[in-house]
Each structure stands twice: as structure tokens, then as C-alpha cells.
mmCIF file of C-alpha atoms in Angstrom:
data_model
loop_
_atom_site.group_PDB
_atom_site.id
_atom_site.type_symbol
_atom_site.label_atom_id
_atom_site.label_comp_id
_atom_site.label_asym_id
_atom_site.label_seq_id
_atom_site.Cartn_x
_atom_site.Cartn_y
_atom_site.Cartn_z
ATOM 1 C CA UNK F 1 6.743 -18.154 8.536
ATOM 2 C CA UNK F 2 7.004 -15.961 11.862
ATOM 3 C CA UNK F 3 7.910 -12.731 11.857
ATOM 4 C CA UNK F 4 10.896 -10.697 12.854
ATOM 5 C CA UNK F 5 9.114 -7.334 13.542
ATOM 6 C CA UNK F 6 6.907 -6.356 16.069
ATOM 7 C CA UNK F 7 4.922 -3.975 14.165
ATOM 8 C CA UNK F 8 3.551 -3.823 10.287
ATOM 9 C CA UNK F 9 3.132 -0.440 8.054
ATOM 10 C CA UNK F 10 0.603 -0.442 5.323
ATOM 11 C CA UNK F 11 1.971 1.522 2.128
ATOM 12 C CA UNK F 12 -0.035 2.971 -0.642
ATOM 13 C CA UNK F 13 1.167 3.936 -3.608
ATOM 14 C CA UNK F 14 4.907 1.881 -3.374
ATOM 15 C CA UNK F 15 5.363 0.949 -7.002
ATOM 16 C CA UNK F 16 7.716 4.647 -7.184
ATOM 17 C CA UNK F 17 8.689 7.686 -6.180
ATOM 18 C CA UNK F 18 7.783 8.653 -2.587
ATOM 19 C CA UNK F 19 5.606 5.750 -2.209
ATOM 20 C CA UNK F 20 8.589 3.483 -2.640
ATOM 21 C CA UNK F 21 11.085 5.614 -0.832
ATOM 22 C CA UNK F 22 9.028 5.522 2.118
ATOM 23 C CA UNK F 23 8.224 1.458 2.010
ATOM 24 C CA UNK F 24 12.294 0.833 1.569
ATOM 25 C CA UNK F 25 13.125 3.072 4.192
ATOM 26 C CA UNK F 26 10.717 1.510 6.988
ATOM 27 C CA UNK F 27 11.467 -1.397 5.724
ATOM 28 C CA UNK F 28 15.213 -0.846 6.832
ATOM 29 C CA UNK F 29 14.179 0.592 10.044
ATOM 30 C CA UNK F 30 13.210 -2.943 10.841
ATOM 31 C CA UNK F 31 9.080 -2.746 10.619
ATOM 32 C CA UNK F 32 6.984 -5.273 8.085
ATOM 33 C CA UNK F 33 5.853 -3.255 4.924
ATOM 34 C CA UNK F 34 3.029 -4.469 3.184
ATOM 35 C CA UNK F 35 3.430 -2.158 0.034
ATOM 36 C CA UNK F 36 0.022 -1.489 -2.186
ATOM 37 C CA UNK F 37 0.755 -1.700 -6.415
ATOM 38 C CA UNK F 38 -1.174 -2.248 -9.139
ATOM 39 C CA UNK F 39 1.184 -4.146 -11.672
ATOM 40 C CA UNK F 40 2.694 -7.334 -11.396
ATOM 41 C CA UNK F 41 6.455 -6.088 -12.685
ATOM 42 C CA UNK F 42 6.041 -3.396 -9.655
ATOM 43 C CA UNK F 43 5.616 -6.267 -6.904
ATOM 44 C CA UNK F 44 8.399 -8.280 -8.912
ATOM 45 C CA UNK F 45 10.952 -5.016 -8.177
ATOM 46 C CA UNK F 46 9.852 -4.672 -4.839
ATOM 47 C CA UNK F 47 10.560 -8.576 -4.676
ATOM 48 C CA UNK F 48 13.887 -8.400 -6.021
ATOM 49 C CA UNK F 49 14.959 -5.778 -3.820
ATOM 50 C CA UNK F 50 15.788 -8.669 -1.245
ATOM 51 C CA UNK F 51 14.164 -7.286 1.890
ATOM 52 C CA UNK F 52 11.990 -9.497 3.453
ATOM 53 C CA UNK F 53 10.073 -7.909 5.569
ATOM 54 C CA UNK F 54 8.083 -5.758 2.218
ATOM 55 C CA UNK F 55 5.489 -8.025 1.017
ATOM 56 C CA UNK F 56 3.353 -6.672 -1.746
ATOM 57 C CA UNK F 57 -0.234 -6.667 -2.270
ATOM 58 C CA UNK F 58 -0.902 -6.934 -6.067
ATOM 59 C CA UNK F 59 -3.230 -5.879 -7.718
ATOM 60 C CA UNK F 60 -4.344 -3.179 -5.259
ATOM 61 C CA UNK F 61 -5.565 -0.309 -6.902
ATOM 62 C CA UNK F 62 -7.691 1.965 -4.345
ATOM 63 C CA UNK F 63 -10.285 2.529 -7.154
ATOM 64 C CA UNK F 64 -11.315 -0.573 -6.805
ATOM 65 C CA UNK F 65 -13.602 -1.734 -4.077
ATOM 66 C CA UNK F 66 -13.140 -5.636 -4.387
ATOM 67 C CA UNK F 67 -9.230 -4.793 -4.220
ATOM 68 C CA UNK F 68 -9.112 -3.063 -1.281
ATOM 69 C CA UNK F 69 -11.635 -5.564 0.428
ATOM 70 C CA UNK F 70 -9.396 -8.855 -0.899
ATOM 71 C CA UNK F 71 -6.423 -6.898 0.679
ATOM 72 C CA UNK F 72 -8.053 -6.175 3.832
ATOM 73 C CA UNK F 73 -9.074 -9.519 4.337
ATOM 74 C CA UNK F 74 -5.559 -10.610 3.375
ATOM 75 C CA UNK F 75 -4.434 -8.542 5.764
ATOM 76 C CA UNK F 76 -6.697 -9.919 8.440
ATOM 77 C CA UNK F 77 -6.274 -13.323 8.180
ATOM 78 C CA UNK F 78 -2.046 -13.277 8.311
ATOM 79 C CA UNK F 79 -2.532 -11.487 11.168
ATOM 80 C CA UNK F 80 -4.771 -13.340 12.895
ATOM 81 C CA UNK F 81 -2.367 -16.283 11.982
ATOM 82 C CA UNK F 82 0.684 -14.416 12.867
ATOM 83 C CA UNK F 83 2.336 -14.642 9.772
ATOM 84 C CA UNK F 84 2.454 -10.555 9.978
ATOM 85 C CA UNK F 85 2.491 -8.561 12.651
ATOM 86 C CA UNK F 86 -0.498 -6.175 13.631
ATOM 87 C CA UNK F 87 -1.084 -3.402 11.494
ATOM 88 C CA UNK F 88 0.417 -0.087 12.935
ATOM 89 C CA UNK F 89 0.006 2.473 10.312
ATOM 90 C CA UNK F 90 -0.945 3.238 7.006
ATOM 91 C CA UNK F 91 0.407 5.691 4.823
ATOM 92 C CA UNK F 92 -2.138 6.254 1.967
ATOM 93 C CA UNK F 93 0.185 7.935 -0.630
ATOM 94 C CA UNK F 94 -1.760 6.089 -3.701
ATOM 95 C CA UNK F 95 -2.631 8.729 -6.388
ATOM 96 C CA UNK F 96 -2.228 9.758 -9.829
ATOM 97 C CA UNK F 97 -0.369 12.624 -9.540
ATOM 98 C CA UNK F 98 -2.445 15.226 -11.482
ATOM 99 C CA UNK F 99 -0.437 18.007 -10.535
ATOM 100 C CA UNK F 100 -1.762 21.848 -11.633
ATOM 101 C CA UNK F 101 -3.826 24.391 -10.676
ATOM 102 C CA UNK F 102 -7.284 23.515 -9.129
ATOM 103 C CA UNK F 103 -9.117 25.562 -12.043
ATOM 104 C CA UNK F 104 -7.302 24.063 -14.250
ATOM 105 C CA UNK F 105 -7.262 20.249 -13.635
ATOM 106 C CA UNK F 106 -10.357 18.575 -15.625
ATOM 107 C CA UNK F 107 -12.845 17.748 -13.636
ATOM 108 C CA UNK F 108 -12.567 14.124 -14.348
ATOM 109 C CA UNK F 109 -9.048 14.012 -13.208
ATOM 110 C CA UNK F 110 -10.146 15.940 -10.279
ATOM 111 C CA UNK F 111 -13.029 13.298 -9.548
ATOM 112 C CA UNK F 112 -10.792 10.135 -9.940
ATOM 113 C CA UNK F 113 -8.266 11.815 -7.005
ATOM 114 C CA UNK F 114 -11.051 12.379 -4.741
ATOM 115 C CA UNK F 115 -12.327 9.152 -5.051
ATOM 116 C CA UNK F 116 -9.354 7.406 -4.088
ATOM 117 C CA UNK F 117 -10.208 4.854 -1.638
ATOM 118 C CA UNK F 118 -9.007 3.499 1.734
ATOM 119 C CA UNK F 119 -9.152 0.542 3.876
ATOM 120 C CA UNK F 120 -12.565 -0.129 4.911
ATOM 121 C CA UNK F 121 -12.976 0.029 8.756
#
């Protein structure tokens, strides 16, 4: 299946909120949007939108190195075989949403937010 757009964008944290809205907007603008989600239900919900250029990457939890490596390899292979256009941008929105003043934030929650990984080089 050949792609119809000229650029791909990876959006992490696309199951809800800003990540979801960003992914849908970019898909409506013609980008092929690779969306990182952790749960099958979120992947299915994105597929149910009927936007053929949204491609869920599931599971993709940025705290699990093996999932990042699998997603990276999948993207490389799909670009190499012309299933998707080359990756143009990464929009890293994934996070836990632990919102509070830093001095009140539980240190383990703070550490978890800082340790979210991005795709390896």
C-alpha cells in the first residue's frame, strides 16, 4: 500500500488530550501520522476515526526501552519499503500529567516524568 502524503509525523501520547487533537489535526492536514499509544483500546479508538493516514503504534510506552526500539525498527522498515513517507517530525507529548508546584511533587512521580524516553538515535 503506497502512501498518499509526502511526510510522516510521530506524535507520542496521542490517546487523549493535546496529543490526540494534534494527531487528528495533522492527519486532516494530509500528514501520515504515527501515533504512540499504550493501550489497544486507544489504538482502536484512533482507527475508528476513519482517517486512513493515522497509524497507531501500540503499545508504545516511553518508559519501556524495548517498545521504543520496536517502534523505531517498525518505522524504519515502513519507510524503507515505502509503506509510509519519511519521518519529518517527532512531537513528544507523552507524559503522566503530574501537575503541581515542583516543591510539592512526589519525587518518584517527578523522576518518572523526567525519565520518559525519546526514540533512540
